[in-house]
Coordinates of C-alpha atoms in Angstrom, one line a residue:
X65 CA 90.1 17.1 228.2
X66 CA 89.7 20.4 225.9
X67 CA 91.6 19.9 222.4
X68 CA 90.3 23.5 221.8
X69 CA 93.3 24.4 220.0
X70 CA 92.7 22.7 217.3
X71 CA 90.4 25.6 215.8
X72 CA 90.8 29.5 216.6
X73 CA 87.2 29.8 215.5
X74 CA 84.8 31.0 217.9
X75 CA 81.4 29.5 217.2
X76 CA 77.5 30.8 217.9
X77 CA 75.3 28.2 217.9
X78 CA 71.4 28.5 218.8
X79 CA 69.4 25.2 220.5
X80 CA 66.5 24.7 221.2
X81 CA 64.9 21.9 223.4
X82 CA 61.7 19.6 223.6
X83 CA 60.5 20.2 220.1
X84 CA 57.8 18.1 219.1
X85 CA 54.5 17.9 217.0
X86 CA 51.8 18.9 219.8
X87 CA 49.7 22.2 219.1
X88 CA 48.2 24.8 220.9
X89 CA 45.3 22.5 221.2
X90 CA 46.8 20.4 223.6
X91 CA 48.7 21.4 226.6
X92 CA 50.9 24.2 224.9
X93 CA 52.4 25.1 221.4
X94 CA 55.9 23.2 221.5
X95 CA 56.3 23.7 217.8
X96 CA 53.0 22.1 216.0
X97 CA 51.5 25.1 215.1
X98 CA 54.5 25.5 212.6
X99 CA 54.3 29.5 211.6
X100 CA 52.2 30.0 212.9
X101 CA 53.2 29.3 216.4
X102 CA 56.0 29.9 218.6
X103 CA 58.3 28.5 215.1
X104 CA 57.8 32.3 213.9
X105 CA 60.2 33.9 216.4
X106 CA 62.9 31.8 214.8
X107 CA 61.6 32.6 211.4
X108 CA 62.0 36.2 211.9
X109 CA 65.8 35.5 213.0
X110 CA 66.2 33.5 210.1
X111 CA 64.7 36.4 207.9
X112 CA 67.0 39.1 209.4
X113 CA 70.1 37.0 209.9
X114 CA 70.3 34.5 207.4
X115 CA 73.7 33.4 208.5
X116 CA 72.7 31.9 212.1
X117 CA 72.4 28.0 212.6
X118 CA 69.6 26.3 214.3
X119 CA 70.0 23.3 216.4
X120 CA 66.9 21.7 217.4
X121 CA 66.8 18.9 220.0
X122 CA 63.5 17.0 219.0
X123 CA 61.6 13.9 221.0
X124 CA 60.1 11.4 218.5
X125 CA 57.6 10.5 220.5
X126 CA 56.7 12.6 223.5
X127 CA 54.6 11.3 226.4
X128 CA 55.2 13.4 229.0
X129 CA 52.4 15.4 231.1
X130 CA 53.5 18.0 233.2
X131 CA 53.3 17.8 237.3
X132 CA 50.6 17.6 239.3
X133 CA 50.1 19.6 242.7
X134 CA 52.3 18.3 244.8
X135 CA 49.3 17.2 247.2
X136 CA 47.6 15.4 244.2
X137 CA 51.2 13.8 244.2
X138 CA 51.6 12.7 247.5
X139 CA 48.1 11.5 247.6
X140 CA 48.6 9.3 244.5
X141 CA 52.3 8.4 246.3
X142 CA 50.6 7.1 249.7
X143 CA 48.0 4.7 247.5
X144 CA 50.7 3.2 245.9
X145 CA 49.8 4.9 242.2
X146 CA 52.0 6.0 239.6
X147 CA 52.3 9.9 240.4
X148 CA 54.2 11.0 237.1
X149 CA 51.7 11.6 234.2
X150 CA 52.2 10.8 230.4
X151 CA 50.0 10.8 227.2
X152 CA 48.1 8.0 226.2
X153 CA 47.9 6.2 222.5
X154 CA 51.1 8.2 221.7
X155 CA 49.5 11.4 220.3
X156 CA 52.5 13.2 219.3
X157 CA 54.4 10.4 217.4
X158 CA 56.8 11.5 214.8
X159 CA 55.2 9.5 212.0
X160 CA 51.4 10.5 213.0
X161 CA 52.3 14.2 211.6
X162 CA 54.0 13.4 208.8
X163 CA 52.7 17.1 207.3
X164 CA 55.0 18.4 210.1
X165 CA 58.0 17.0 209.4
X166 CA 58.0 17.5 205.8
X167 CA 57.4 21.4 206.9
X168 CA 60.3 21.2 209.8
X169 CA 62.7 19.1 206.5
X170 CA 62.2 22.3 204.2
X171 CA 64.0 24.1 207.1
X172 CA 66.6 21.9 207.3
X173 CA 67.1 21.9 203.2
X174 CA 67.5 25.7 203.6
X175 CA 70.2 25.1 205.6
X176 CA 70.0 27.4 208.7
X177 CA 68.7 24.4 210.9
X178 CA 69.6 20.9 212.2
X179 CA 67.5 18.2 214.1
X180 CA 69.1 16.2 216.7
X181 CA 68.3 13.9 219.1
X182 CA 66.4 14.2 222.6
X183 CA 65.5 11.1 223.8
X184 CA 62.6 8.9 222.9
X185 CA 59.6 10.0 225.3
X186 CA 61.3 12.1 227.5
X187 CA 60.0 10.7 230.4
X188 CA 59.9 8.5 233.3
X189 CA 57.7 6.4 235.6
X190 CA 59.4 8.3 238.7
X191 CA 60.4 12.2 239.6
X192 CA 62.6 13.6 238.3
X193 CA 60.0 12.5 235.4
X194 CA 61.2 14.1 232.6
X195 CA 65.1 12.6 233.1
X196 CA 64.5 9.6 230.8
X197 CA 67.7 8.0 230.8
X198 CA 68.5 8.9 234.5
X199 CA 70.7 5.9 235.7
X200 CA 69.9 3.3 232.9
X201 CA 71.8 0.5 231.6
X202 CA 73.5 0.0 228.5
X203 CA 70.8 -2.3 227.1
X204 CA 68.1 0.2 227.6
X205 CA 69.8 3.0 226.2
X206 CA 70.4 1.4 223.3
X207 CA 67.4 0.1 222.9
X208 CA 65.8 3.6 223.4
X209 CA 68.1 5.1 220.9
X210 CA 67.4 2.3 218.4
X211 CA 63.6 3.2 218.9
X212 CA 64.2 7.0 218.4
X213 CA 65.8 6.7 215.1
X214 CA 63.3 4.1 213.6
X215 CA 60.9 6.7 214.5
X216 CA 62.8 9.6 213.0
X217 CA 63.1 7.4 209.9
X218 CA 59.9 6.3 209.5
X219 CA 58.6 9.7 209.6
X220 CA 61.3 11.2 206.9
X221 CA 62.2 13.7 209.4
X222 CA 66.3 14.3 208.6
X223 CA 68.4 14.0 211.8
X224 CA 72.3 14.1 212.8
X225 CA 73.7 11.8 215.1
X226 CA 73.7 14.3 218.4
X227 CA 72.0 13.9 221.5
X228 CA 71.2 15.7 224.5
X229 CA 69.3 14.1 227.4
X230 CA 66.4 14.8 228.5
X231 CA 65.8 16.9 232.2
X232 CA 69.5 16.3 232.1
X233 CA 69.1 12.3 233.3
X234 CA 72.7 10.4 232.4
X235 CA 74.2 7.3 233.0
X236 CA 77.3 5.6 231.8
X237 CA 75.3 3.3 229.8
X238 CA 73.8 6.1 228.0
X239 CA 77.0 7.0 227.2
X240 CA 78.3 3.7 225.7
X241 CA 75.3 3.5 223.9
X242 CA 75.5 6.8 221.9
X243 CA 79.4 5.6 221.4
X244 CA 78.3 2.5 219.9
X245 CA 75.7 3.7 217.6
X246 CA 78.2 6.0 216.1
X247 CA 77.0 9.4 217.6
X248 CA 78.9 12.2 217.3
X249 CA 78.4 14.8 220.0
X250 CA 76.1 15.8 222.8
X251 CA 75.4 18.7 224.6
X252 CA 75.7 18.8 228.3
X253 CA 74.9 21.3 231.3
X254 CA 77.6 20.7 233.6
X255 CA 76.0 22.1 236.4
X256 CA 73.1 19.6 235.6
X257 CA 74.3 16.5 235.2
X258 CA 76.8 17.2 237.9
X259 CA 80.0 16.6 235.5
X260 CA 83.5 18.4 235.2
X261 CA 83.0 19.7 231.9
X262 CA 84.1 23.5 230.5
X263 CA 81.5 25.9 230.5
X264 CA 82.8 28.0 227.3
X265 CA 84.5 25.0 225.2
X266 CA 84.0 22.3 223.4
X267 CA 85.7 19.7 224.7
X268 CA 85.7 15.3 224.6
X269 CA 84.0 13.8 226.6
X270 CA 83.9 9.9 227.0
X271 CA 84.5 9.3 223.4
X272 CA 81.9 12.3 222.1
X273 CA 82.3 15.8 221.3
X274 CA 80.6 17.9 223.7
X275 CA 79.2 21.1 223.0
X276 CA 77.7 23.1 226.0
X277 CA 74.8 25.5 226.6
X278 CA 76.1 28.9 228.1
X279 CA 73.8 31.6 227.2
X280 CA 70.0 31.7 228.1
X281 CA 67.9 33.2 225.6
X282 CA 66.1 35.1 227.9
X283 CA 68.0 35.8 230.6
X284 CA 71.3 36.2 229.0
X285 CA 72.6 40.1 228.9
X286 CA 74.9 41.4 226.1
X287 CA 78.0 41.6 228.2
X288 CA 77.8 37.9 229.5
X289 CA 77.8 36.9 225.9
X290 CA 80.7 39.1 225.2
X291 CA 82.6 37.7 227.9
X292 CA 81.6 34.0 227.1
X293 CA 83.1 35.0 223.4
X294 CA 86.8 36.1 225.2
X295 CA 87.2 33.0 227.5
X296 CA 86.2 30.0 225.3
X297 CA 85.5 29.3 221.8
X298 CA 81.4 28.6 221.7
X299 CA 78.4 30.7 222.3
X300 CA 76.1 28.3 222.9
X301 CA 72.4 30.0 222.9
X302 CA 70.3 27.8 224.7
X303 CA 66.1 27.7 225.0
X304 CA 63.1 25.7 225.5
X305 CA 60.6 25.7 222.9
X306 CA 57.8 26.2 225.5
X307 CA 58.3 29.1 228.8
X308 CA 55.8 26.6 230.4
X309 CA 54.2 23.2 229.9
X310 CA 51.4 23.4 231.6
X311 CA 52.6 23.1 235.8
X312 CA 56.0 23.0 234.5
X313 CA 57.5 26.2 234.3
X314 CA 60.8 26.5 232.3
X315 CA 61.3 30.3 232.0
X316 CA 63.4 30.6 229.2
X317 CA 61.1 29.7 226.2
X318 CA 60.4 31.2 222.5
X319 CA 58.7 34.4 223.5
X320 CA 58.7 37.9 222.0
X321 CA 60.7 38.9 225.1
X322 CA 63.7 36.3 224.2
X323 CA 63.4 37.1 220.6
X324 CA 64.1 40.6 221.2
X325 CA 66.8 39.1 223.4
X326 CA 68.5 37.1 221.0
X327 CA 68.2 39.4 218.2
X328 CA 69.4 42.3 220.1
X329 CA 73.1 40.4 220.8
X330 CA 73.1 39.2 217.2
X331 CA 72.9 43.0 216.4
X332 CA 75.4 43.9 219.0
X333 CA 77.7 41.0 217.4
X334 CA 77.5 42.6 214.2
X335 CA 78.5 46.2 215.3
X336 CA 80.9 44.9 217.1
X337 CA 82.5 43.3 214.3
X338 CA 82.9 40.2 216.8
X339 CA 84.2 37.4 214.5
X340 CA 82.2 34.6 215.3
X341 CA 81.1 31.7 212.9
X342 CA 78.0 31.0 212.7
X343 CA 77.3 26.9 212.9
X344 CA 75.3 24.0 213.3
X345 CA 76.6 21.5 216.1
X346 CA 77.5 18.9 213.6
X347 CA 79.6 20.8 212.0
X348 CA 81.3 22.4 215.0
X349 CA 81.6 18.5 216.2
X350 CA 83.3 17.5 213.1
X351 CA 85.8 21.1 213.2
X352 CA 86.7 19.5 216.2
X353 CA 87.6 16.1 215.4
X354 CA 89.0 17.4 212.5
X355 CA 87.0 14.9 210.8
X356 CA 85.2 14.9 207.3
X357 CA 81.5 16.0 207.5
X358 CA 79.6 12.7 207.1
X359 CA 75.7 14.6 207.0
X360 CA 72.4 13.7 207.8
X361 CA 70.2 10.7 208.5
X362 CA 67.2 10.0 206.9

């Protein structure tokens, strides 16, 4: 049930998925190569609109491998192998690049971005592979959750207690897991994870704030952002950091055509004189409980 009413603010947020160390050198850029990399795009929207907050959804330790061909697949699926694919020795391990999430902290001291949670490896041993926590139990929720934040501390890399699943796999033990480890909010595709759930506001949801996605950063137009603005109360930008992982093609990555995208309906905001806070999703989760901000985990 929406308790929207509870704040006439209208929010813009931007998020980012699948964030993690690995480099250019390895299957793609999905934000190791720091400035360098893909990162600059948000840089430059930092630089010219130094009022926008950043939510990034980051797996501590990734291990998925994108698809093979689906003959490859079925080949693999008749000899009784295991056709999904993941990294071996754990190459992109929070607390392998430390270097990296001192950078990605300095970001979050300046106070235009937040880290959150997305999943431990997102992946799994069968297709969909990249929905980790598709149909899991309680137990092994938890115990995924418990491993994602020993990693996150280990490493130093500051987090807040939000949580979006990975390829959209969700179960009602996931759920009772992120309730009992004190988590906050998530942030939920409706259409997805084939759920009830408004499209344009934040709403509860089985004991968590949720806070959608709504506006893709590259196929998003102007007026469907205007019109997302008059019927709810959240603008939720959402991206990849990657437009393809190898097979995997995900379409709506941190390019220079969905930079120009994004930064073309943050200018349009501003002549509009749309009146739209800028915010992190923590903070939009606590507006919404009406709760005192209780920060960052490190």
């Amino acid at each position: 049930m929406s308790r929207s009413g509870r704040s006439k603010s209208k929010y813009l947020n931007i998020n980012i998925d699948d964030v993690h160390p690995e480099t250019g050198n390895y299957i793609a850029d999905c934000g190791g190569d720091m400035e360098r990399g893909v990162f600059k795009y948000l840089l430059k929207l930092i630089e010219e609109f130094p009022k926008i907050k950043i939510t990034l959804f980051v797996t501590p330790n990734w291990i998925d491998k994108p698809n093979d061909p689906l003959l490859i697949k079925l080949i693999k699926k008749v000899l009784g192998l295991k056709y999904t694919n993941e990294w071996k020795d754990e190459p992109f391990r929070l607390d392998k690049h430390i270097e990296w999430c001192e950078w990605l902290n300095e970001l979050v001291r300046r106070g235009n971005v937040e880290v959150a949670v997305h999943g431990l490896h997102h992946h799994r041993d069968s297709d969909p592979h990249s929905a980790e926590f598709l149909d899991l139990p309680f137990e092994e929720c938890k115990s995924r959750l418990l491993q994602a934040e020993s990693i996150f501390e280990i490493s130093g890399l500051r987090y807040v207690k939000g949580f979006r699943p990975p390829g959209w796999g969700i179960s009602e033990g996931l759920f009772k897991a992120l309730r009992e480890l004190g988590y906050i909010f998530v942030s939920l595709d409706e259409k997805a994870c084939k759920l009830n759930l408004p499209r344009y506001e934040i709403s509860e949801f089985k004991g968590l704030v949720n806070i959608p996605q709504n506006w893709d950063i590259k196929r998003g137009s102007v007026e469907e952002a205007f019109k997302i603005l008059e019927k709810g109360n959240i603008l939720s930008i959402k991206g990849h950091i990657q437009d393809r992982y190898g097979r995997d093609k995900l379409y709506n990555g941190l390019t220079k055509e969905s930079y120009e995208n994004i930064r073309n309906l943050l200018i349009k905001i501003e002549e509009e004189g749309i009146n739209v806070r800028y915010a992190k999703m923590e903070e939009i989760a606590y507006d919404f409980r009406g709760e005192r901000h209780e920060g960052m985990h490190d």
